[in-house]
PDB file of C-alpha atoms and ligand atoms in Angstrom:
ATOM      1  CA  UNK D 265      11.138  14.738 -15.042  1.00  0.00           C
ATOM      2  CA  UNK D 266       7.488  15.797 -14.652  1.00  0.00           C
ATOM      3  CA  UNK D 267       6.785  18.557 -12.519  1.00  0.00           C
ATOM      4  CA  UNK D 268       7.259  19.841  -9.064  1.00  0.00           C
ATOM      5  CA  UNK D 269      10.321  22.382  -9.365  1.00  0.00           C
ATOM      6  CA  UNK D 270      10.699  21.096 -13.034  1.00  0.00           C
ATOM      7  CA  UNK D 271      14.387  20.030 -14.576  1.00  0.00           C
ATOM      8  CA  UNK D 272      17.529  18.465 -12.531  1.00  0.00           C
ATOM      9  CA  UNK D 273      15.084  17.584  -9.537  1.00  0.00           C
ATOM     10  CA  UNK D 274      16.274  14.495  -8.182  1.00  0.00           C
ATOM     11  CA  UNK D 275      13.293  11.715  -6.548  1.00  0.00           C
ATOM     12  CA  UNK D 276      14.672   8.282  -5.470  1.00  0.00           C
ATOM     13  CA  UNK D 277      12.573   5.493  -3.300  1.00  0.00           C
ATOM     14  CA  UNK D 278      14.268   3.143  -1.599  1.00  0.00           C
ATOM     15  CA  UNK D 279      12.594   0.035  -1.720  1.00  0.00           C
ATOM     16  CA  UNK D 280      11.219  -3.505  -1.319  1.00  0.00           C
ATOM     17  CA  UNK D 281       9.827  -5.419  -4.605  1.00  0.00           C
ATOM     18  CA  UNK D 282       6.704  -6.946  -2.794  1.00  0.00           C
ATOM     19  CA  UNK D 283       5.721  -4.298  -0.110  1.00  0.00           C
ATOM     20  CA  UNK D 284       2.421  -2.987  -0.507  1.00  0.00           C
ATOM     21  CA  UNK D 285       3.908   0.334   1.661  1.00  0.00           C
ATOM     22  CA  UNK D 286       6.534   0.800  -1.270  1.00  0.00           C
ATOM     23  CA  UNK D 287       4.312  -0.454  -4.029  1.00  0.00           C
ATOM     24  CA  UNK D 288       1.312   2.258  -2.975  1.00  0.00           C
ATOM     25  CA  UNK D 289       4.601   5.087  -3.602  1.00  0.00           C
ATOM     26  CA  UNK D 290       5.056   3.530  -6.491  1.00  0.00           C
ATOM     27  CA  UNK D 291       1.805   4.177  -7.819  1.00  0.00           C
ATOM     28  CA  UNK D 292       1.033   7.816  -7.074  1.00  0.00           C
ATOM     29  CA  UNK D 293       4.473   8.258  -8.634  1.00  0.00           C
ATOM     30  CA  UNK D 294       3.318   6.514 -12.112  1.00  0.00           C
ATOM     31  CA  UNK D 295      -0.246   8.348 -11.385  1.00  0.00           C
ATOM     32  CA  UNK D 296       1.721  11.613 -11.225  1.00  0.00           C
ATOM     33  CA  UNK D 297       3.603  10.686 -14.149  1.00  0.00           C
ATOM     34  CA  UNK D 298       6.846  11.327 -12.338  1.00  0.00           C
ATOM     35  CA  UNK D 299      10.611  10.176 -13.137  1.00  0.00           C
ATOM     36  CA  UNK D 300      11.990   8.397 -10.568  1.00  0.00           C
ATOM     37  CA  UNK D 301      14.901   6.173  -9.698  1.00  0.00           C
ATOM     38  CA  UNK D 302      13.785   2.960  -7.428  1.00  0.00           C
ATOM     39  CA  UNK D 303      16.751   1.083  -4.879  1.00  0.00           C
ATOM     40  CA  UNK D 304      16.061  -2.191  -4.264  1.00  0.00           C
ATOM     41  CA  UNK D 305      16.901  -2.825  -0.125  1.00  0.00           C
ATOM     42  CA  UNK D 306      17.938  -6.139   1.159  1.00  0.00           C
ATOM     43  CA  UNK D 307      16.293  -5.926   4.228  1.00  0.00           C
ATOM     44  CA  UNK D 308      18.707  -8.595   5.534  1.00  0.00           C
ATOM     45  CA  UNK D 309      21.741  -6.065   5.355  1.00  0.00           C
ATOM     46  CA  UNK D 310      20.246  -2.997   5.314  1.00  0.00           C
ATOM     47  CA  UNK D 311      22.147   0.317   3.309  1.00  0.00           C
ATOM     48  CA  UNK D 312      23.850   2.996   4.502  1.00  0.00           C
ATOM     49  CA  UNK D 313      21.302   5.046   2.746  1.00  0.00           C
ATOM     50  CA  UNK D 314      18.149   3.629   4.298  1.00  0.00           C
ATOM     51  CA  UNK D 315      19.860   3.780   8.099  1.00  0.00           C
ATOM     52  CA  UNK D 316      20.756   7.094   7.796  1.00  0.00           C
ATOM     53  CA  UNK D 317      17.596   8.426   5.830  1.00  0.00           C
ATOM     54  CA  UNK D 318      15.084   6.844   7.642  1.00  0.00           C
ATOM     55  CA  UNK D 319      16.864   6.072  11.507  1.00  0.00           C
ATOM     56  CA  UNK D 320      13.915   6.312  13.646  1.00  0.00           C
ATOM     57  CA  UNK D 321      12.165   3.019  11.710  1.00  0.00           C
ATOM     58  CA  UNK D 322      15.233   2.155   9.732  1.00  0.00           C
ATOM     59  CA  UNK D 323      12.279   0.651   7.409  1.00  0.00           C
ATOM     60  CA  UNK D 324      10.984   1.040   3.722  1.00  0.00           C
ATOM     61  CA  UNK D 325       9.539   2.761   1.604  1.00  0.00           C
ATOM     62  CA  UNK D 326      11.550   6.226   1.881  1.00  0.00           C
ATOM     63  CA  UNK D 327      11.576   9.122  -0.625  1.00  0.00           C
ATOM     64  CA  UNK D 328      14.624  11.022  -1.255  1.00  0.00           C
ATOM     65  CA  UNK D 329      13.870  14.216  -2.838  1.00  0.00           C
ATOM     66  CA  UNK D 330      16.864  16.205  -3.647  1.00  0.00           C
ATOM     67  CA  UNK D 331      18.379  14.704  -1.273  1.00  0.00           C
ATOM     68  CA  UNK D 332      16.055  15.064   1.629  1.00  0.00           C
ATOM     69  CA  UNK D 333      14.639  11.872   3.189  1.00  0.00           C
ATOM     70  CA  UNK D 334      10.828  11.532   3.467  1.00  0.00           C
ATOM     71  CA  UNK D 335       9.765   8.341   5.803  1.00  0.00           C
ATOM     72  CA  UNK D 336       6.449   6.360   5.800  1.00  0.00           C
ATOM     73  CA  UNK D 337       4.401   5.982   3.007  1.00  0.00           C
ATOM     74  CA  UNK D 338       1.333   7.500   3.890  1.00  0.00           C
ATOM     75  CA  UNK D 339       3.110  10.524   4.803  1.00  0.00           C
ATOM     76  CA  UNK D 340       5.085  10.075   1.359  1.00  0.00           C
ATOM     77  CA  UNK D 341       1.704   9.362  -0.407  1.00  0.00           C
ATOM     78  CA  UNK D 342       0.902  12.900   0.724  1.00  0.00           C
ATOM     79  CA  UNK D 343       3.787  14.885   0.115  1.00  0.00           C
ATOM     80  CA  UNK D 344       4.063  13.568  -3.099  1.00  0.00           C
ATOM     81  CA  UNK D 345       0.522  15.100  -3.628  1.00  0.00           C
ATOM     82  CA  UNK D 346       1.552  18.645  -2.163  1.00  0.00           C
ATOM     83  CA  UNK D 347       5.235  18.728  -3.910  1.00  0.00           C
ATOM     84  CA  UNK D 348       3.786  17.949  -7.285  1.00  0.00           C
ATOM     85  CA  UNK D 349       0.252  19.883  -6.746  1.00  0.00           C
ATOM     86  CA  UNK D 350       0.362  20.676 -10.698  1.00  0.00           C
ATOM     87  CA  UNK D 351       1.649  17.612 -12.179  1.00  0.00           C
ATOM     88  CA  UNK D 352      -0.707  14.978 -12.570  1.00  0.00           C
ATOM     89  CA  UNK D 353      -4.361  13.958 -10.902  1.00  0.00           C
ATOM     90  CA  UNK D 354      -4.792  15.015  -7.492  1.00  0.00           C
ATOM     91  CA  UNK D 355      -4.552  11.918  -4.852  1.00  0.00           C
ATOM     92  CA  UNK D 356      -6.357  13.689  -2.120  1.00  0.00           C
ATOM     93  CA  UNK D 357      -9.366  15.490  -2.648  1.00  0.00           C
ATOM     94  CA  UNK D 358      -9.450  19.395  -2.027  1.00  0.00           C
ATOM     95  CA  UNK D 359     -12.381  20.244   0.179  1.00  0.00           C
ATOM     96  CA  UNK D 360     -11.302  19.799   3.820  1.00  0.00           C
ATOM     97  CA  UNK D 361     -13.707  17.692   4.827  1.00  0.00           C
ATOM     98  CA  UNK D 362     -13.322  15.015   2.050  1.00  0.00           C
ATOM     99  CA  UNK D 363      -9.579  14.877   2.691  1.00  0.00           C
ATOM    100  CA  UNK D 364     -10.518  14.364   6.700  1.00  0.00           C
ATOM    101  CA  UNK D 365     -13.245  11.370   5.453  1.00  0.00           C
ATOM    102  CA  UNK D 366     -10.299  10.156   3.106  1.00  0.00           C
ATOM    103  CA  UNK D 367      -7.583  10.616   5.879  1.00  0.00           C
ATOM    104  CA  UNK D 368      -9.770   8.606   8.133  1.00  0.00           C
ATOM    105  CA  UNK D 369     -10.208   5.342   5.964  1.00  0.00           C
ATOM    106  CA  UNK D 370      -6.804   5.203   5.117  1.00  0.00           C
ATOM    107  CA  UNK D 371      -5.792   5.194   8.636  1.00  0.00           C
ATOM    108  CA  UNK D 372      -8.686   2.486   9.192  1.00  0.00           C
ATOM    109  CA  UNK D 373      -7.035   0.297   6.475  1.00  0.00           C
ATOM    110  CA  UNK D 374      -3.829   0.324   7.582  1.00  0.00           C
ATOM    111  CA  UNK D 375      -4.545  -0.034  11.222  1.00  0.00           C
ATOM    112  CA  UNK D 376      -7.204  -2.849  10.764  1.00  0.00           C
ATOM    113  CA  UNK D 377      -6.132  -4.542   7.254  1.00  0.00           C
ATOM    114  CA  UNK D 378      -2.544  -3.586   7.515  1.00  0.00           C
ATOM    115  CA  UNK D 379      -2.011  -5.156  11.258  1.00  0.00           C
ATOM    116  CA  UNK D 380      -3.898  -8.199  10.447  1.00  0.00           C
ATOM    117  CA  UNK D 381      -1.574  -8.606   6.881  1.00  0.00           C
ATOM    118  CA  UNK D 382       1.218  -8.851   9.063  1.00  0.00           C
ATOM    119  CA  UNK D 383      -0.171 -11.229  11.798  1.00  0.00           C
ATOM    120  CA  UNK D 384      -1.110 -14.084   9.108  1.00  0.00           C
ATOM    121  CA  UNK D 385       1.918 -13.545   7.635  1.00  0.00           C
ATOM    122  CA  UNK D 386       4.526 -13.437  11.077  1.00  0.00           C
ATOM    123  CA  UNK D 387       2.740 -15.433  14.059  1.00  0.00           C
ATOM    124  CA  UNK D 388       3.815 -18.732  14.856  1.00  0.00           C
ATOM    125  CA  UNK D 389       0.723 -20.514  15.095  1.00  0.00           C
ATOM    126  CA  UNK D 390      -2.211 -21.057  13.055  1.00  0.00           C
ATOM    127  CA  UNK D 391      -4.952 -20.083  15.505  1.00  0.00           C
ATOM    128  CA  UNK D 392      -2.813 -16.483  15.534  1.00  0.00           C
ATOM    129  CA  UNK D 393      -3.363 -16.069  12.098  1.00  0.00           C
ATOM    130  CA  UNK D 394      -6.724 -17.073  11.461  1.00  0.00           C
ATOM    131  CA  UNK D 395      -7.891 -14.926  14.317  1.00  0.00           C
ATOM    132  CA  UNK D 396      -5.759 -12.154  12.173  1.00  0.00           C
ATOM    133  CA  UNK D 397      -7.613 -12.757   9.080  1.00  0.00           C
ATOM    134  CA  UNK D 398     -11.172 -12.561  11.048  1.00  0.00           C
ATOM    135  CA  UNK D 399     -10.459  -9.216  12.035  1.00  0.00           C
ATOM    136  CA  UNK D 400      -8.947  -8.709   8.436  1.00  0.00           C
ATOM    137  CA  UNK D 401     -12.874  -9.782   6.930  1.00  0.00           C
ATOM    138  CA  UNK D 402     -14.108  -7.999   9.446  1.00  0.00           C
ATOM    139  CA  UNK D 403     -13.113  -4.574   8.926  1.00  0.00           C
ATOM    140  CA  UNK D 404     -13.347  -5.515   5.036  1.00  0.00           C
ATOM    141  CA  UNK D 405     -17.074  -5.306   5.761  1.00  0.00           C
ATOM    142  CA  UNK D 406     -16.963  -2.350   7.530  1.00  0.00           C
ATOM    143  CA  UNK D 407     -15.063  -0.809   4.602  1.00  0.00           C
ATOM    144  CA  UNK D 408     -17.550  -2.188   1.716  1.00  0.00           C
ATOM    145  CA  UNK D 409     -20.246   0.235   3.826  1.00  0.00           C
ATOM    146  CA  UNK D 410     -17.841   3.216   3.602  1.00  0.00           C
ATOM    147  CA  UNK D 411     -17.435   2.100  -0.298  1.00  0.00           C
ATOM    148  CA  UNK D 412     -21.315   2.219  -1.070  1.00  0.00           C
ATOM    149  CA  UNK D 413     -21.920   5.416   0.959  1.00  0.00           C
ATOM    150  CA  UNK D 414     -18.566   7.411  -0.567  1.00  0.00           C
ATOM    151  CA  UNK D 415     -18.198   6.322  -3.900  1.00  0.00           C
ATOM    152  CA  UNK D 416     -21.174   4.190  -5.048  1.00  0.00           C
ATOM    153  CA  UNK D 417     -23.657   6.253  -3.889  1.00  0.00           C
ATOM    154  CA  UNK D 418     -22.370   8.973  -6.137  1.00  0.00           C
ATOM    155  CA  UNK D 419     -22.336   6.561  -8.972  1.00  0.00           C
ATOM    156  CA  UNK D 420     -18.093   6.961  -8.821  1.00  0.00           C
ATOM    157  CA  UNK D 421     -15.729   3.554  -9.300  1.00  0.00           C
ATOM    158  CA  UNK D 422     -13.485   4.945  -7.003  1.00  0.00           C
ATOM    159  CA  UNK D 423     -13.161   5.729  -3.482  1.00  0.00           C
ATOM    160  CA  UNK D 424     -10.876   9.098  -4.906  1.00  0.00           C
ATOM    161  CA  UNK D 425     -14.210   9.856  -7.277  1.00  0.00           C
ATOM    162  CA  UNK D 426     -13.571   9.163 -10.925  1.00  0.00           C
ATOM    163  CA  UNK D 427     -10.044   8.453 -10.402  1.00  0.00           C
ATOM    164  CA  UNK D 428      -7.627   6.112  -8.255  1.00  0.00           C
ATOM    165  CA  UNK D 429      -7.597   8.264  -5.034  1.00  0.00           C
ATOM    166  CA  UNK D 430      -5.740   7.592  -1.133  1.00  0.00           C
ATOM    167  CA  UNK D 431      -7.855   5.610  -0.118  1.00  0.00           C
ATOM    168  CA  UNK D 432      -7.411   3.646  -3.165  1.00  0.00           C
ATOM    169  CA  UNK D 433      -3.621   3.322  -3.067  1.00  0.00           C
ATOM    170  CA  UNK D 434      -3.631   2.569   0.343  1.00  0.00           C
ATOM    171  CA  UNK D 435      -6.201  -0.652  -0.011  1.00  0.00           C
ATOM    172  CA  UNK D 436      -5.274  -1.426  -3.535  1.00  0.00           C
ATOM    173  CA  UNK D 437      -1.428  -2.081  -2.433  1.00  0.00           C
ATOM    174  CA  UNK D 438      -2.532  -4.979  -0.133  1.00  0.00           C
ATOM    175  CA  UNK D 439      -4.699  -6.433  -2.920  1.00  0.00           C
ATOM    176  CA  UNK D 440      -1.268  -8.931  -4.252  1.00  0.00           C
ATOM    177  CA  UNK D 441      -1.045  -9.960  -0.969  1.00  0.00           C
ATOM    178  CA  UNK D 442      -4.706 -11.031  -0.945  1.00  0.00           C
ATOM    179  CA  UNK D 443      -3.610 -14.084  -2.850  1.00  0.00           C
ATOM    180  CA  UNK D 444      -0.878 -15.107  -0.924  1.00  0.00           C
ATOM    181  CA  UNK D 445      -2.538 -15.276   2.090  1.00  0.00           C
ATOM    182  CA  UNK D 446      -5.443 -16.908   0.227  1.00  0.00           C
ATOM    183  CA  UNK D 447      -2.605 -19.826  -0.619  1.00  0.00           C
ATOM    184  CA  UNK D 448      -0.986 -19.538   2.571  1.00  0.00           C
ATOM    185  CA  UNK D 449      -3.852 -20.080   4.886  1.00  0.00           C
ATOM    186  CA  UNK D 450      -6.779 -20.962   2.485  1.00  0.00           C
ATOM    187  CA  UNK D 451      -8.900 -17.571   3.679  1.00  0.00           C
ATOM    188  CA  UNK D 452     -10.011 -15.383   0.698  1.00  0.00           C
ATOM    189  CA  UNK D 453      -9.553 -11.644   2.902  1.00  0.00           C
ATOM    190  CA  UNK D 454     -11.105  -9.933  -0.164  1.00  0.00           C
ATOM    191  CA  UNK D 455     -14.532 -12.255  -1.215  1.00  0.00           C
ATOM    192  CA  UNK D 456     -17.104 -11.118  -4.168  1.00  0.00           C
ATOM    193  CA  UNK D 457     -19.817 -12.755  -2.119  1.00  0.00           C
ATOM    194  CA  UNK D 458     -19.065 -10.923   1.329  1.00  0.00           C
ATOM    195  CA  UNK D 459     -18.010  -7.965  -0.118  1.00  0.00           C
ATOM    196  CA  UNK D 460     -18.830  -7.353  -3.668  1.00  0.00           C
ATOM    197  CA  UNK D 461     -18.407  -3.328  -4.440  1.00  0.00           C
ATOM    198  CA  UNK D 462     -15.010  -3.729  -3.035  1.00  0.00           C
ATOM    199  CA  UNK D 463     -14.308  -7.096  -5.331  1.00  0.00           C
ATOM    200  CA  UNK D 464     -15.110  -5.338  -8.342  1.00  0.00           C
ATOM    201  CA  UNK D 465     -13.285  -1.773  -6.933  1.00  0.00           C
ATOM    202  CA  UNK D 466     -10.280  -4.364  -6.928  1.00  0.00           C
ATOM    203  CA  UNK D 467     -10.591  -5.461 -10.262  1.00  0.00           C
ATOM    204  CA  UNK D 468     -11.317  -1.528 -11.964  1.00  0.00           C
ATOM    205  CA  UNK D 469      -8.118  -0.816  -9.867  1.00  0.00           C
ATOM    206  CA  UNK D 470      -5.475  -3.643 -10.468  1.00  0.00           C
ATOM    207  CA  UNK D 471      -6.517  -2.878 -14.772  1.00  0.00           C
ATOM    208  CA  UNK D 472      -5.136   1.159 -13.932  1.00  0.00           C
ATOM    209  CA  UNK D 473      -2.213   1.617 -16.076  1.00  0.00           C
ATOM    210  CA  UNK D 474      -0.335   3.345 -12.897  1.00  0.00           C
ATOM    211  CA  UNK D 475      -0.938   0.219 -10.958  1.00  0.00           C
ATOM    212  CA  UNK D 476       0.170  -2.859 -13.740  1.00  0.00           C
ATOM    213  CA  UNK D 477       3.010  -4.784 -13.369  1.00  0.00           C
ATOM    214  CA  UNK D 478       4.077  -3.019  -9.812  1.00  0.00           C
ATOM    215  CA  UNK D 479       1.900  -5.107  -7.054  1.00  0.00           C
ATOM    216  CA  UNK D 480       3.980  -8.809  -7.066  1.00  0.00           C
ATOM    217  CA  UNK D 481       1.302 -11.234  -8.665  1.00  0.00           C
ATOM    218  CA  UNK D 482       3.836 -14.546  -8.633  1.00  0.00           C
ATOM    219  CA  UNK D 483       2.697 -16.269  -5.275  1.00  0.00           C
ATOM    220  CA  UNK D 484       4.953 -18.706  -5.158  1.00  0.00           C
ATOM    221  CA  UNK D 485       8.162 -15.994  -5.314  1.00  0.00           C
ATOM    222  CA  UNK D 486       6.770 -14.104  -3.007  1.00  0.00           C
ATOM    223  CA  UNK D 487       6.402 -16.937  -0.465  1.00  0.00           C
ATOM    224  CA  UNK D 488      10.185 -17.898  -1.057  1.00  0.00           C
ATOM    225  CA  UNK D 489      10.753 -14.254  -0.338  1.00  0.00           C
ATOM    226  CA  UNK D 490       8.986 -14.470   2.892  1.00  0.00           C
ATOM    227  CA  UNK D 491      10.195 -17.396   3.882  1.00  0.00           C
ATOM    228  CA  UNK D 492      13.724 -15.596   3.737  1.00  0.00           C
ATOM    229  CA  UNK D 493      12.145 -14.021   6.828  1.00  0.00           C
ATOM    230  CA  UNK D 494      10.891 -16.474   8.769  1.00  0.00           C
ATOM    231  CA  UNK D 495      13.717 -18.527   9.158  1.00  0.00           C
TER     232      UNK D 495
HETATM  233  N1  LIG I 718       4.297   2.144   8.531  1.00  0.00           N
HETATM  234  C1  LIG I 718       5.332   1.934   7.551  1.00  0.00           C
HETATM  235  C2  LIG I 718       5.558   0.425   7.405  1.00  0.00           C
HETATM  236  C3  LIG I 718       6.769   0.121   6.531  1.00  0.00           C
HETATM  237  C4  LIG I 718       7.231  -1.317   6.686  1.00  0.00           C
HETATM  238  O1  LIG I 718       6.763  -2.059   7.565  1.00  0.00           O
HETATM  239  N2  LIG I 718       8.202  -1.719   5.860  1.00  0.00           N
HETATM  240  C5  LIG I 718       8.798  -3.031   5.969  1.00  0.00           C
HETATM  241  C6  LIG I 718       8.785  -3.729   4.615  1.00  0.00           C
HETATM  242  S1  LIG I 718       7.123  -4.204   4.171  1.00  0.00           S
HETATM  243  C7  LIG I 718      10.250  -2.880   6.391  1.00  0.00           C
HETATM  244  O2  LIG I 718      10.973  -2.042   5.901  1.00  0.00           O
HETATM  245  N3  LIG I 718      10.685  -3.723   7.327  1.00  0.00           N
HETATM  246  C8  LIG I 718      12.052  -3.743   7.789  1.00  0.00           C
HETATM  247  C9  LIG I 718      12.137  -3.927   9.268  1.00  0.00           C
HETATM  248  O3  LIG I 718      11.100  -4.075   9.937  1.00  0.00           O
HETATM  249  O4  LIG I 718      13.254  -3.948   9.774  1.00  0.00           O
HETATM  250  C10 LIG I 718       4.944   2.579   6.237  1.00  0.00           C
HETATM  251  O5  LIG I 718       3.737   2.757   5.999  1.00  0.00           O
HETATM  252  O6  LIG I 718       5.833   2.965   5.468  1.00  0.00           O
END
């Protein structure tokens, strides 16, 4: 066990194989270097453990640390960061105003990139969706300025500086999904030629060793995975 109050500490995260909310836990966790033991959730029947740990939202990810039940990931994303503050990189930065700016654009990802995700994947009809991914492209552009003037400006591959940062996490965990919707609906969401700092941030980010073999990469199981919750 790395870290954080050192030996016998006990972290679990309840989970979901191919949620980009679990799988952006999953790698601050491997970033930190930090033992941990994962629950898989079946979302259809849903465990004592996840009801009672997490009963406003009853939803995943949730971090159990010794015992105590931390919801959402962006809030786990962060206490992770304060409860291991000596173990590992840093995931936000330490000057105020940088951790405001990255605060900000992780917020903007998951209200913009995140609401869309689950539009294409969830509404009925087709116009829905594709309406869904226009605001997805969208606010990808928006997002390739913030790139340029944050990161490289400053000459940095990262939107967390040298290293994978919030920000990072939080738009890298969508990136598996990118291809699925690319299948499902034939829109690329993530395009070199629209937005190409952020097309090669995805591809310096998906070859971290903290983020291989966690985001789901086999489309067609995840689409027989979603289709378990559609019908
Ligand atoms: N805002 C939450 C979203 C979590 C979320 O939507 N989790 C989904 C899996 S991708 C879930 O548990 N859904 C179960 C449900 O809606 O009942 C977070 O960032 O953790």
């Amino acid at each position: 066990m790395a870290g954080g109050g050192g030996e016998g500490e006990k972290v679990k995260l309840l989970g979901v194989w191919d949620s980009p909310f679990v799988n952006r836990v999953q790698i601050v966790l491997n970033l930190k270097g930090i033992c941990y033991e994962y629950v898989e959730e079946d979302l259809h029947n849903k465990g004592e453990l996840l009801l009672t740990s997490n009963p406003v939202h009853k939803k995943v990810p949730v971090l159990l640390h010794n015992g105590k039940a931390i919801p959402e990931s962006q809030v786990i994303v962060q206490y992770i960061d304060e409860a291991w503050s000596g173990t590992g990189p840093s995931v936000l930065p330490a000057d105020p105003l940088q951790r405001a700016t990255a605060r900000f654009w992780a917020a903007f990802v998951d209200d913009k990139i995140g609401s869309s995700w689950f539009t294409i994947l969830f509404a009925r009809k087709t116009e829905e969706k594709m309406e869904a991914a226009a605001r997805a492209i969208s606010a990808m552009e928006t997002f390739e300025g913030a790139f340029r003037d944050c990161s490289v400006a400053a000459g940095k591959p990262f939107f967390g500086g040298d290293g994978i940062g919030f920000v990072d996490v939080v738009l890298g965990s969508y990136l598996g999904w990118f291809l699925v919707i690319e299948t499902m609906i034939g829109v690329k969401l993530m395009d070199a030629a629209r937005t190409p700092e952020l097309a090669a941030w995805a591809e310096r980010f998906k070859m971290a060793d903290a983020v291989k073999g966690v985001l789901p990469e086999d489309v067609d199981k995840v689409l027989e995975f979603l289709q378990t919750f559609l019908d």
